[in-house]
Every structure is written in structure tokens, then in C-alpha cells.
mmCIF file of C-alpha atoms in Angstrom:
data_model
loop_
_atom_site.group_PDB
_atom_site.id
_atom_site.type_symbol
_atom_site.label_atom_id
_atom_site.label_comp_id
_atom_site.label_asym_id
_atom_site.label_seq_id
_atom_site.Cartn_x
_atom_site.Cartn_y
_atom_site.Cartn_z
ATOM 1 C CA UNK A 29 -0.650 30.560 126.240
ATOM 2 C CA UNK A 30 0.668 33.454 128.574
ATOM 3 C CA UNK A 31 0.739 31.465 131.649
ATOM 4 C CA UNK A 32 -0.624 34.316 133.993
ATOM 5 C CA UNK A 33 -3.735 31.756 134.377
ATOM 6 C CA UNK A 34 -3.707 28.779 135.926
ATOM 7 C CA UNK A 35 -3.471 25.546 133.981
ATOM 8 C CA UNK A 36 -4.280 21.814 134.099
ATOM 9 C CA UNK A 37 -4.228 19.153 131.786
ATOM 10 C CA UNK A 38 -6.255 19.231 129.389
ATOM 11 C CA UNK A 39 -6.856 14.813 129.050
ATOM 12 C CA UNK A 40 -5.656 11.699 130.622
ATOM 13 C CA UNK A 41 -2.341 9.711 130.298
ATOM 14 C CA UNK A 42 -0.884 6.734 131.177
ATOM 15 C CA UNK A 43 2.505 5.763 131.863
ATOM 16 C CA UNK A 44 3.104 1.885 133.409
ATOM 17 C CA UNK A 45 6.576 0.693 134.978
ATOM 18 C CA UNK A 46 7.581 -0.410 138.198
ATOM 19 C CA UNK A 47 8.206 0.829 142.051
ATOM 20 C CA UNK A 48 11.343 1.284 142.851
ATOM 21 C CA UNK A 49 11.331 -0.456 146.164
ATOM 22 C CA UNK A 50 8.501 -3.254 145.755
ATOM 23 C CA UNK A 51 9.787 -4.150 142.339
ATOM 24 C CA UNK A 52 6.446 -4.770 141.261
ATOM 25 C CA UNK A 53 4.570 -3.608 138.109
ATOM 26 C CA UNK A 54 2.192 -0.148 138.887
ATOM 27 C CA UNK A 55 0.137 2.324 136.285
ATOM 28 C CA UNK A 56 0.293 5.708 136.805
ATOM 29 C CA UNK A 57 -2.759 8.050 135.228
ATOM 30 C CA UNK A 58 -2.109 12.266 134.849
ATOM 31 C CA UNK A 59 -5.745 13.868 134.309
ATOM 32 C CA UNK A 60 -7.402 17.299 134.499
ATOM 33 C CA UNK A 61 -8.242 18.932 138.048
ATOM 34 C CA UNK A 62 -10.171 21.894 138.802
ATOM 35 C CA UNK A 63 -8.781 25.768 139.809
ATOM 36 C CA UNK A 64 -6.890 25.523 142.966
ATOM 37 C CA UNK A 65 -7.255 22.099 143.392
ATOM 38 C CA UNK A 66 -3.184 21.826 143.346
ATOM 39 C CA UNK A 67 -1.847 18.422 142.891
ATOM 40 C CA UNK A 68 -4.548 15.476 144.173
ATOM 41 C CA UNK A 69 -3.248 11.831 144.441
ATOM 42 C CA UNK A 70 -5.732 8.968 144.306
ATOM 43 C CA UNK A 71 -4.387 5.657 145.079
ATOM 44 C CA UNK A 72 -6.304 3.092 143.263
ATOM 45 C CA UNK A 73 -6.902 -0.998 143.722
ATOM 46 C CA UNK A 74 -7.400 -1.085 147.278
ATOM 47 C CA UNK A 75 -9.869 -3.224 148.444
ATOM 48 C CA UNK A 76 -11.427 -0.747 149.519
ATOM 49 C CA UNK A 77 -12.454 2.751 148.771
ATOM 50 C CA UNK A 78 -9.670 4.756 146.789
ATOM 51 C CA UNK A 79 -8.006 6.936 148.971
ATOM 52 C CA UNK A 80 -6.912 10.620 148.192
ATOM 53 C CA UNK A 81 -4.084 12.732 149.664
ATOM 54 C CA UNK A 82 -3.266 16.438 148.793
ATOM 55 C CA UNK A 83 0.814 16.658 147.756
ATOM 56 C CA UNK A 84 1.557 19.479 150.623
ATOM 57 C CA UNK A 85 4.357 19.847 153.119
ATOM 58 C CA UNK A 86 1.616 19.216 155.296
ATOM 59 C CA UNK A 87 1.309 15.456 153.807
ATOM 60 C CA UNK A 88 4.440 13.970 154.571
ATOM 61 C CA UNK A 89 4.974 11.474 156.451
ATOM 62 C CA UNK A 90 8.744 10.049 155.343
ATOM 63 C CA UNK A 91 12.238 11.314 153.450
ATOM 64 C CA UNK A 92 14.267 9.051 154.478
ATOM 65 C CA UNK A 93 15.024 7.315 150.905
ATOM 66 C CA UNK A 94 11.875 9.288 148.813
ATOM 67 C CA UNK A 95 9.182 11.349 149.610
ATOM 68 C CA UNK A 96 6.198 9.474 151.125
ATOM 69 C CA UNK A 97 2.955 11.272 151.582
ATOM 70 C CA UNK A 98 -0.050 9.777 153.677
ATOM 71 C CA UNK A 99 -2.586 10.887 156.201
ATOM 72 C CA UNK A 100 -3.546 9.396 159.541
ATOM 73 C CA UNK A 101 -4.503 5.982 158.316
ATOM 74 C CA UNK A 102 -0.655 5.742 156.727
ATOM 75 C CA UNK A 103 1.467 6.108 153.648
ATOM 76 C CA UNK A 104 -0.850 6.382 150.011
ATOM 77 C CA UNK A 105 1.948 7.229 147.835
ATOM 78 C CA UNK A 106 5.874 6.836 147.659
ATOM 79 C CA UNK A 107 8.450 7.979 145.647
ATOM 80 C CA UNK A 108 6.248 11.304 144.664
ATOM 81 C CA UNK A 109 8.960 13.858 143.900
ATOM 82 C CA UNK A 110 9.781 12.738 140.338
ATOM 83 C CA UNK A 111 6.411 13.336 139.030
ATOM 84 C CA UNK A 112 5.901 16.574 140.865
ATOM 85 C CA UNK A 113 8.557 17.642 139.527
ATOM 86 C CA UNK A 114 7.670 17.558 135.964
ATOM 87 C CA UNK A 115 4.082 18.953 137.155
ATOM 88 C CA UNK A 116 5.979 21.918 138.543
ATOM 89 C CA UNK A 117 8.475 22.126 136.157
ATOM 90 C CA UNK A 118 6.584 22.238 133.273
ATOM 91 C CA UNK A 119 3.816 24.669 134.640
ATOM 92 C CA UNK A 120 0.468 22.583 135.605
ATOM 93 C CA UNK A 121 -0.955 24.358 138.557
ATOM 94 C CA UNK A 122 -3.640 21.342 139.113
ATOM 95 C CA UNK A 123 -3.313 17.620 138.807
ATOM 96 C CA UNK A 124 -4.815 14.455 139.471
ATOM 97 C CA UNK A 125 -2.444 11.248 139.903
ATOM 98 C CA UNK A 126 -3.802 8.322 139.964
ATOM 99 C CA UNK A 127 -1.600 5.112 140.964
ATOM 100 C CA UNK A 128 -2.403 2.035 141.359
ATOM 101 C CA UNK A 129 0.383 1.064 143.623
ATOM 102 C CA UNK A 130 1.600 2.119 147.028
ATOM 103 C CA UNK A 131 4.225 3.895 144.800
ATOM 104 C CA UNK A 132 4.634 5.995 141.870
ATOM 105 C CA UNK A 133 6.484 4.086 138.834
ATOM 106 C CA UNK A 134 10.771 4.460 138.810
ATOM 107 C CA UNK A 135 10.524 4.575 134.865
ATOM 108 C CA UNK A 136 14.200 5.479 133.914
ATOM 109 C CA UNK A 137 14.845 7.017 137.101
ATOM 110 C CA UNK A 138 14.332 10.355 135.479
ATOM 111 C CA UNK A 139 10.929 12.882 135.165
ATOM 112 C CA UNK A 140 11.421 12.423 131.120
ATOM 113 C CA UNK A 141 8.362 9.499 130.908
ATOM 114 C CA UNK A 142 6.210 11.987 132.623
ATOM 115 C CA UNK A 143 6.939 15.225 130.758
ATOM 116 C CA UNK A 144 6.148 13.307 127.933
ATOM 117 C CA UNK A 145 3.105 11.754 129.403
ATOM 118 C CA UNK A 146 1.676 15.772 129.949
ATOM 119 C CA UNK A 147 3.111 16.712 126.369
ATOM 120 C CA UNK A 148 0.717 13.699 125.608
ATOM 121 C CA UNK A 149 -1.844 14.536 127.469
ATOM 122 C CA UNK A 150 -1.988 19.012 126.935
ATOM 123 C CA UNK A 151 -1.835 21.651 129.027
ATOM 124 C CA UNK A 152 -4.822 24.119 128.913
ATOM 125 C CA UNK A 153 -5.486 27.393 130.419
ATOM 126 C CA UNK A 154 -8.550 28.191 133.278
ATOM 127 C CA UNK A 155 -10.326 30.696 134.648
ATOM 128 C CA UNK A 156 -8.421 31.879 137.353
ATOM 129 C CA UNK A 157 -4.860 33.743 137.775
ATOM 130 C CA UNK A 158 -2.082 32.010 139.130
ATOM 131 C CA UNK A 159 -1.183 32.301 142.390
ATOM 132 C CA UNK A 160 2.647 32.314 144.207
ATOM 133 C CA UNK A 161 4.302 32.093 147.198
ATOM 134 C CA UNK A 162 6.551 35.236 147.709
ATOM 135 C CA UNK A 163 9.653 34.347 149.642
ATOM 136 C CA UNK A 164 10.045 37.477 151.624
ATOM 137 C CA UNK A 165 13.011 36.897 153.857
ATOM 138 C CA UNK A 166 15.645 34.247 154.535
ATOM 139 C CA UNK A 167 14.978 30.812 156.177
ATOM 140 C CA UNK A 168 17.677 28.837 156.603
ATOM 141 C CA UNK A 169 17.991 24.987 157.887
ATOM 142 C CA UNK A 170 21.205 23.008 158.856
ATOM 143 C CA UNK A 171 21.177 18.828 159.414
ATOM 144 C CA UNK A 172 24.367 18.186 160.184
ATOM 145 C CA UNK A 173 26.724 18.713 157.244
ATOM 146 C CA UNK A 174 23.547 20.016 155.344
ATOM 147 C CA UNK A 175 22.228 23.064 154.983
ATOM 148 C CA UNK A 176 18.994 24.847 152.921
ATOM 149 C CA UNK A 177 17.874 27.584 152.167
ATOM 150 C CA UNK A 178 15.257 29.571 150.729
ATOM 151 C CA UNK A 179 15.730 33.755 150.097
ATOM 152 C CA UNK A 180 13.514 36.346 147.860
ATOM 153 C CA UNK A 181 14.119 36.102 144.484
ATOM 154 C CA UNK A 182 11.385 37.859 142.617
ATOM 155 C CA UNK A 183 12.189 36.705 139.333
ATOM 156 C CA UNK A 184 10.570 33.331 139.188
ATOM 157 C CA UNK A 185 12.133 30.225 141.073
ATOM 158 C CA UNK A 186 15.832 29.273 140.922
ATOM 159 C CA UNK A 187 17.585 26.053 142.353
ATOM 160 C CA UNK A 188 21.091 26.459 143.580
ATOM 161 C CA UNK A 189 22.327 22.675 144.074
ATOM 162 C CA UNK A 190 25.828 21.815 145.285
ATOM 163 C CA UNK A 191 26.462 18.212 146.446
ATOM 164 C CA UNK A 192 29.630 16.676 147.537
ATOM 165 C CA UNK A 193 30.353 13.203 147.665
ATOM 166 C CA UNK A 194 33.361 11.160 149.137
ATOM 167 C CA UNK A 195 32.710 9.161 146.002
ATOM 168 C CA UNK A 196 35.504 10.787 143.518
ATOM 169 C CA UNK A 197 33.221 9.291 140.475
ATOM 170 C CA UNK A 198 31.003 11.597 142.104
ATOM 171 C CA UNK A 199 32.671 14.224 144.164
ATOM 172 C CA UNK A 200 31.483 17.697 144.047
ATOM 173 C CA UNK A 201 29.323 19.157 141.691
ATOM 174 C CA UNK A 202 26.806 21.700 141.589
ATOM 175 C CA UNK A 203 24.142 23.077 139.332
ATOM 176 C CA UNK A 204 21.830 26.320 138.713
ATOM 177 C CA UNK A 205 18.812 26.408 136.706
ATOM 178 C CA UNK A 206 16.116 29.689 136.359
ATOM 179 C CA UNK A 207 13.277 27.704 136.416
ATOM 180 C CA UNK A 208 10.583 27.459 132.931
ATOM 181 C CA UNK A 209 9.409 25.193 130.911
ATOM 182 C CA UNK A 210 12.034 24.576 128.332
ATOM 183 C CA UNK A 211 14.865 24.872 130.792
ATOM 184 C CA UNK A 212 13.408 22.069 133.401
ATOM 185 C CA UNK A 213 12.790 19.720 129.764
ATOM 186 C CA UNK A 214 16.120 20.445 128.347
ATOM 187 C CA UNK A 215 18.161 20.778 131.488
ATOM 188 C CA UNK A 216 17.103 18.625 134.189
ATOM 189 C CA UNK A 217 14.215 16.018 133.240
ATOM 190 C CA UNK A 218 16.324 13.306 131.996
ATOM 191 C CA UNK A 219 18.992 13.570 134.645
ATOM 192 C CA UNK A 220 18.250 10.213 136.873
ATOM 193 C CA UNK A 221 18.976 9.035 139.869
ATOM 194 C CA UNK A 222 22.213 7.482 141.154
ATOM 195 C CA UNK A 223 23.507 5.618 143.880
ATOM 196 C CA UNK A 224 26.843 3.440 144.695
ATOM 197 C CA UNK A 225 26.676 -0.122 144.509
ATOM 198 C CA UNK A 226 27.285 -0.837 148.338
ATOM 199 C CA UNK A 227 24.461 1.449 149.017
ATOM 200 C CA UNK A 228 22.392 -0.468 146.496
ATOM 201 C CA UNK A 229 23.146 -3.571 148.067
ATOM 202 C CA UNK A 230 22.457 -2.416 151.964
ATOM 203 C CA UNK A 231 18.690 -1.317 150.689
ATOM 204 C CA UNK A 232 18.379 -4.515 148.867
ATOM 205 C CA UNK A 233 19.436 -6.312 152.434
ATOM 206 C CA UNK A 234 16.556 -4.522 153.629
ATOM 207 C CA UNK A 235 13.926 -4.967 151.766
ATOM 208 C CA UNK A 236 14.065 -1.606 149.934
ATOM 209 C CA UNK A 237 15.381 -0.739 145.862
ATOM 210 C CA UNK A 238 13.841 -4.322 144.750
ATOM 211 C CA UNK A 239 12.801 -2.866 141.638
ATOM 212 C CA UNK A 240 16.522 -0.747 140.801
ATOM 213 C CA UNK A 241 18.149 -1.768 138.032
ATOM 214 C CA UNK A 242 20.758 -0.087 135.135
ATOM 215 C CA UNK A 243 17.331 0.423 133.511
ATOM 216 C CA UNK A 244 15.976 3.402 135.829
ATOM 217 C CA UNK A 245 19.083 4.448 137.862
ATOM 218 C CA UNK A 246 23.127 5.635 137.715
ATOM 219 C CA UNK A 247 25.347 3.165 139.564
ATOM 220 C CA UNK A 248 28.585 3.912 140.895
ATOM 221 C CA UNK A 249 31.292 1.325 142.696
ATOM 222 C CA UNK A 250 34.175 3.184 144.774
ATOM 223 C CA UNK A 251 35.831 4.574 141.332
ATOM 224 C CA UNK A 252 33.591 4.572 138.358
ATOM 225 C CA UNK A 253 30.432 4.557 136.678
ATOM 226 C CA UNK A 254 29.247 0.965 136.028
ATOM 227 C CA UNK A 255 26.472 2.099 133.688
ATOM 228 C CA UNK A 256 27.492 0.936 129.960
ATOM 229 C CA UNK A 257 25.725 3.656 128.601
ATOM 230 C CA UNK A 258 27.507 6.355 129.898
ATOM 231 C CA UNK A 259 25.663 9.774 131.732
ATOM 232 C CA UNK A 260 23.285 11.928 130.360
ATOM 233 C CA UNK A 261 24.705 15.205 131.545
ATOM 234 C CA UNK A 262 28.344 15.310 132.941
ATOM 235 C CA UNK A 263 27.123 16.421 136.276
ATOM 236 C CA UNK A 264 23.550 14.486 136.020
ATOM 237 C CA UNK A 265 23.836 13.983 139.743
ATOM 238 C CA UNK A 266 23.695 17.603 140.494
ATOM 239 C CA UNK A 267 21.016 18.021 138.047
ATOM 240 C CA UNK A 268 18.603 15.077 139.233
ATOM 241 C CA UNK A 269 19.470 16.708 142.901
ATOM 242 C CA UNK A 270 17.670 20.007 141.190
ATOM 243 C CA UNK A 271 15.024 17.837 139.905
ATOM 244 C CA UNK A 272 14.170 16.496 143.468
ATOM 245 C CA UNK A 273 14.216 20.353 144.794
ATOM 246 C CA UNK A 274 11.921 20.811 142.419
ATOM 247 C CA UNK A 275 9.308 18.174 143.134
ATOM 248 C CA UNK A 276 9.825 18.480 147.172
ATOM 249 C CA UNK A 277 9.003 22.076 146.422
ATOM 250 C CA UNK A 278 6.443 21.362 144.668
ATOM 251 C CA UNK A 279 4.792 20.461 148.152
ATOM 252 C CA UNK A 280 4.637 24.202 149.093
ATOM 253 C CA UNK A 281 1.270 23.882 147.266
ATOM 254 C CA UNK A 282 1.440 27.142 144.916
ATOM 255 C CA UNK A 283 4.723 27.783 142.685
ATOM 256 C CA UNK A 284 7.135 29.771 144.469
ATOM 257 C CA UNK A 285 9.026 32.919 143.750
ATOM 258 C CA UNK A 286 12.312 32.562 145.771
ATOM 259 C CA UNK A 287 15.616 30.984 144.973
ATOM 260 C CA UNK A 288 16.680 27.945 146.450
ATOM 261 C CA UNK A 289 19.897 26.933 147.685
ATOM 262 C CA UNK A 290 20.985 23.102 149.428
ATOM 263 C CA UNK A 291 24.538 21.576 150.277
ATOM 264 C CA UNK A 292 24.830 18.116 150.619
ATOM 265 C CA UNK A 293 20.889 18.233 150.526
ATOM 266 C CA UNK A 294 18.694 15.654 150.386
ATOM 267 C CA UNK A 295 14.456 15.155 150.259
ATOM 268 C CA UNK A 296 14.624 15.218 154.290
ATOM 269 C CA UNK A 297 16.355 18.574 153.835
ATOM 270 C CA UNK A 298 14.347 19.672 151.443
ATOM 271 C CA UNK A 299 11.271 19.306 153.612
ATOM 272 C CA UNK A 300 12.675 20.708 156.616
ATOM 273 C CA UNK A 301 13.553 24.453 154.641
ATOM 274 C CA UNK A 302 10.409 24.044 153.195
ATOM 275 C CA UNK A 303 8.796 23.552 156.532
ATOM 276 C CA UNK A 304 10.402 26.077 157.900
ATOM 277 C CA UNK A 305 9.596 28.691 155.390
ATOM 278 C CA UNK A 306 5.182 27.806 155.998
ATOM 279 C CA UNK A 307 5.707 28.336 159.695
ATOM 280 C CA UNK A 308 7.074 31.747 159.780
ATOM 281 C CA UNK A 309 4.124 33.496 158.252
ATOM 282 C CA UNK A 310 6.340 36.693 158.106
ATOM 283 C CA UNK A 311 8.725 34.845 155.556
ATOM 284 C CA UNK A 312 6.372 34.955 152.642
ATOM 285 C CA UNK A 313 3.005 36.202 151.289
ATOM 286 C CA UNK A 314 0.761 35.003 148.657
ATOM 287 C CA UNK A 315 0.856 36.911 145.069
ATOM 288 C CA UNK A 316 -1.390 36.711 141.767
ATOM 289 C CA UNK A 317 0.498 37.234 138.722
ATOM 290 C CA UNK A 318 -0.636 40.349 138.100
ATOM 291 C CA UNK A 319 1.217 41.866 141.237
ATOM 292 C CA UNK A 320 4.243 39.741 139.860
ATOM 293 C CA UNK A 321 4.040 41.752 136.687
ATOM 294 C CA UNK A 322 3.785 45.105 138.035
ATOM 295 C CA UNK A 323 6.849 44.150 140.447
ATOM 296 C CA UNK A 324 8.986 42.790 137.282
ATOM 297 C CA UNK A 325 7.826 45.814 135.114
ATOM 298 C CA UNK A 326 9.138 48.189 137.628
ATOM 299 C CA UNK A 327 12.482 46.819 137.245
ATOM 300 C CA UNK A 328 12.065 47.191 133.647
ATOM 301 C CA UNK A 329 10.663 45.170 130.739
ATOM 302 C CA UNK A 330 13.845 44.323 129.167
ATOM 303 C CA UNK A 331 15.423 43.196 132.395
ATOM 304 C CA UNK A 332 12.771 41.114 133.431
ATOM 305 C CA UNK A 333 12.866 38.853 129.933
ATOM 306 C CA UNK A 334 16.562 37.947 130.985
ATOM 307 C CA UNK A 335 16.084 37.543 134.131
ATOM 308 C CA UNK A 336 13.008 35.333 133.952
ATOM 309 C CA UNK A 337 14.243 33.092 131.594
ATOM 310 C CA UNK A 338 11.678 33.842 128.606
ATOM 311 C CA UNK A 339 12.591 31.008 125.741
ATOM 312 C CA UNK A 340 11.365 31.203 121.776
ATOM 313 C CA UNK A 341 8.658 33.909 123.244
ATOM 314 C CA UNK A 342 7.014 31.627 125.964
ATOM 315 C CA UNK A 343 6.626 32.798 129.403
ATOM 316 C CA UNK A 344 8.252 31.294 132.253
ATOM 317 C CA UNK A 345 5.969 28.698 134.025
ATOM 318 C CA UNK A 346 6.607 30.414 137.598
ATOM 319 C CA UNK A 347 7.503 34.045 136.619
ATOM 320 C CA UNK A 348 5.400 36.663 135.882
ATOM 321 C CA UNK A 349 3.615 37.667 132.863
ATOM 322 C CA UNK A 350 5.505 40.324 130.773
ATOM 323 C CA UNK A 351 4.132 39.659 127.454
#
């Protein structure tokens, strides 16, 4: 598989947990979806019809503690990102996600269930080439303390994460990855989310995190990590930070070519930069990957397989084709 094509899945999969706010039991279901179809989710068991929402910018109707996506009639689906993200990340161009829950299963707090669910499931080529969004210039957003950005970076996609926490079990950590296949699975998929106890205990005050646990997240008090098990990575809140960029980016609609860079970032962040970047049509173009190629094999063949990230002789899911 060269990846120059677009892809799908090539069968169904199931993967059952929880929501992360409601507490309450929901089944998620990856399946096959046509050429340019991008990611489609269908919420299921309503009483009535099932509805459908594309995952764009465009389709977001909340950050505030995950990213919701709805339409006028309301919210469909919460808690998306995670799942993008191992769509992205792992190179499916078009999706189907089917939940039958107002919000996509916590699992271990990670993307790991659903890279496995797709590994399950199989990724087969179509018809079509892929097509990219070409960062062309700078855009640049600051929320207070915050600030994103997205700049050209022809190569493929890369996430430049720094977050900073008052929290010194936490404090500041940061994280790059050159974004394929094998480096999203082996570098940021099973990094999960975390939180501080009195943060965890305001939401559940609320009404929100009724469905957190040890199980599917990192807990911190004011000093340490309360999790028996120990982390994952020693900066695994850096890396699930990348994960998130990954699966708000993911709303963009088309894989992008541009490196990404966010301080003290969050999914409202996130979708602001990425926001900003659609609205200034002068800020990027779309590409198929044979203009990719012919860009990277101008800068030379053997520059381009460093650069890209090519691993055991697989192209990168969102660079170009130089095989």
C-alpha cells in the first residue's frame, strides 16, 4: 500500500465502553465510507431517525471540556477527538462512526482501543488520490496565555506541543512528532488523558466526568501521580496533548501538510487556529499527492525519506508518495 490513494476501512468494528461524562455504557462501530466522504458520524438509538453529522471545523458546536460536534437541531456526538485521531493518525481518509450514545466511548482514555479496532477492521486502498491541505503561510491565534499556530511545512504534518502546568507533577513538558503511521501507534496512541483531582471533583459537582475513573484517565493531586500503575510515557501529558491536535485537526476535513505548534493549548485553541487557517483562503490551497511528490522530489529523494518520516519502507500516512 503506497498511500498516494485514498483509503477506508475495509470492514466493520466494534469497540463498547463508557462516556466519559454520562458514565453510561455506549458501542462505538468503525465501517467503510466512500471517496471523499471524509469522516461521517451517525448517532444511533434515537427514537427517532439516526442522525448524521460531517466531523469539520464547520461542525462544532463546543471545546470547552471535549470536542462536541452537532448541527442546528444540537449536539450528536461528544468527546470526538480521540477517535479522529487514530483515523488521522493512522491514515483512513473516509470513515463512518457509528455511536450509539450522545458520546463516543472514554475506553482507557487513550486512541489505543481504536487503532486496534481499524487494525481489526483493515485499511484498503480506492480509486481516487489523496487530497491535502497546503498550509501556505502563517496563522497564528492567542487566548490569553495560549497561543497556536499553524505554518508551511511541506513534508507531511508535524505537532509541536508545549504545555505548562502550575502542577509540578506536571509542569512543563513538550513533545514533537512527524506525523505516520507507526510514529502516531508507537508514540502517541496510548498516551491518555489526565487531570488533577480537584479538577476531577469540580466536573463531578457539575454533572460532568461521571464516567472518569483510574481505568481511562491520569490523576494528579497537588504533588504526585495517584495512578498505581505508573505513566505510560514520562511526558504522556504532552503526548496525549499531540494526540488531541491531531484529532481537532482532523476537523480540517483533508490531511494537512503544515506543522503545528500550541502553548498551553487546549481543544478550544485548537479550533480557533484551525478556524482561522479555513477563513483566510490565501493561507492554504488544496494538493493531490502527486503535486506533493513532485514538490518532495525536487528537494531530493533522499531528503524527503528523512524528512517524511518513512518507517520499515511504508509511506507516511500524510506525506507524499516517494516510493
Amino acid at each position: 500500500m503506497t498511500f498516494s490513494r485514498q483509503t477506508t476501512l475495509g470492514a466493520q468494528a466494534t469497540v463498547t465502553g463508557v462516556g466519559v461524562h454520562s458514565g453510561k455504557p455506549v458501542s462505538l462501530t468503525l465501517g467503510p465510507a466512500p471517496v471523499d466522504a471524509g469522516y461521517i458520524f451517525v448517532r444511533t438509538g434515537l427514537e427517532g431517525p439516526d442522525r448524521e453529522v460531517q466531523a469539520t471545523t464547520k461542525s462544532v458546536i463546543a471545546t470547552e471540556f471535549a470536542t462536541v460536534l452537532g448541527d442546528r437541531e444540537g449536539p450528536i456526538v461528544s468527546t470526538a477527538e480521540h477517535v479522529l485521531a487514530a483515523l488521522r493518525g493512522m491514515g483512513i481518509d473516509n470513515a463512518t462512526i457509528e455511536v450509539d450514545g450522545p458520546e463516543v466511548p472514554i475506553m482507557d482514555g487513550s486512541a489505543a482501543p481504536f487503532v486496534a479496532a481499524i487494525d481489526q477492521a483493515g485499511v484498503v486502498e480506492q480509486g481516487a488520490r489523496r487530497r491535502f491541505i497546503q498550509v501556505l503561510k502563517p496563522v497564528q491565534v492567542a487566548i490569553g496565555d495560549s497561543f497556536g499556530e499553524l505554518r508551511p511545512h511541506a513534508a507531511g504534518f508535524r505537532a509541536e506541543i508545549e504545555i505548562n502546568f502550575n502542577n509540578p507533577a506536571i509542569g512543563r513538558q513538550s513533545f514533537v512528532l512527524d506525523l505516520n503511521p507507526e510514529s502516531f501507534r508507537r508514540d502517541v496512541a496510548r498516551a491518555r488523558t489526565f487531570g488533577c483531582m480537584n479538577d476531577v471533583a469540580r466536573l463531578w459537582s457539575a454533572g460532568f466526568a461521571l464516567g472518569a475513573s483510574f481505568e481511562n484517565s491520569v490523576v494528579f493531586d497537588d504533588t504526585k501521580l495517584l495512578n498505581t500503575e505508573g505513566l505510560r510515557y514520562a511526558d504522556e501529558c504532552a503526548r496525549h496533548k499531540v494526540l488531541d491536535a491531531v484529532g481537532d485537526l482532523a476537523l480540517a476535513g483533508l490531511p494537512i501538510l503544515g506543522a503545528y505548534r500550541s502553548v498551553r493549548g487546549g481543544h478550544k485553541l485548537n479550533n480557533e487556529v484551525l478556524k482561522a487557517l479555513m477563513a483566510d483562503r490565501s493561507a492554504w490551497k488544496i494538493v493531490e499527492a502527486d503535486a506533493v511528490s513532485l514538490q518532495t522530489a525536487r528537494r531530493g529523494r533522499a531528503s524527503a525519506d528523512v524528512t517524511s518520516g518513512v518507517l520499515g519502507g511504508l509511506a507516511p500516512a500524510f506525506g507524499p508518495d516517494v516510493s
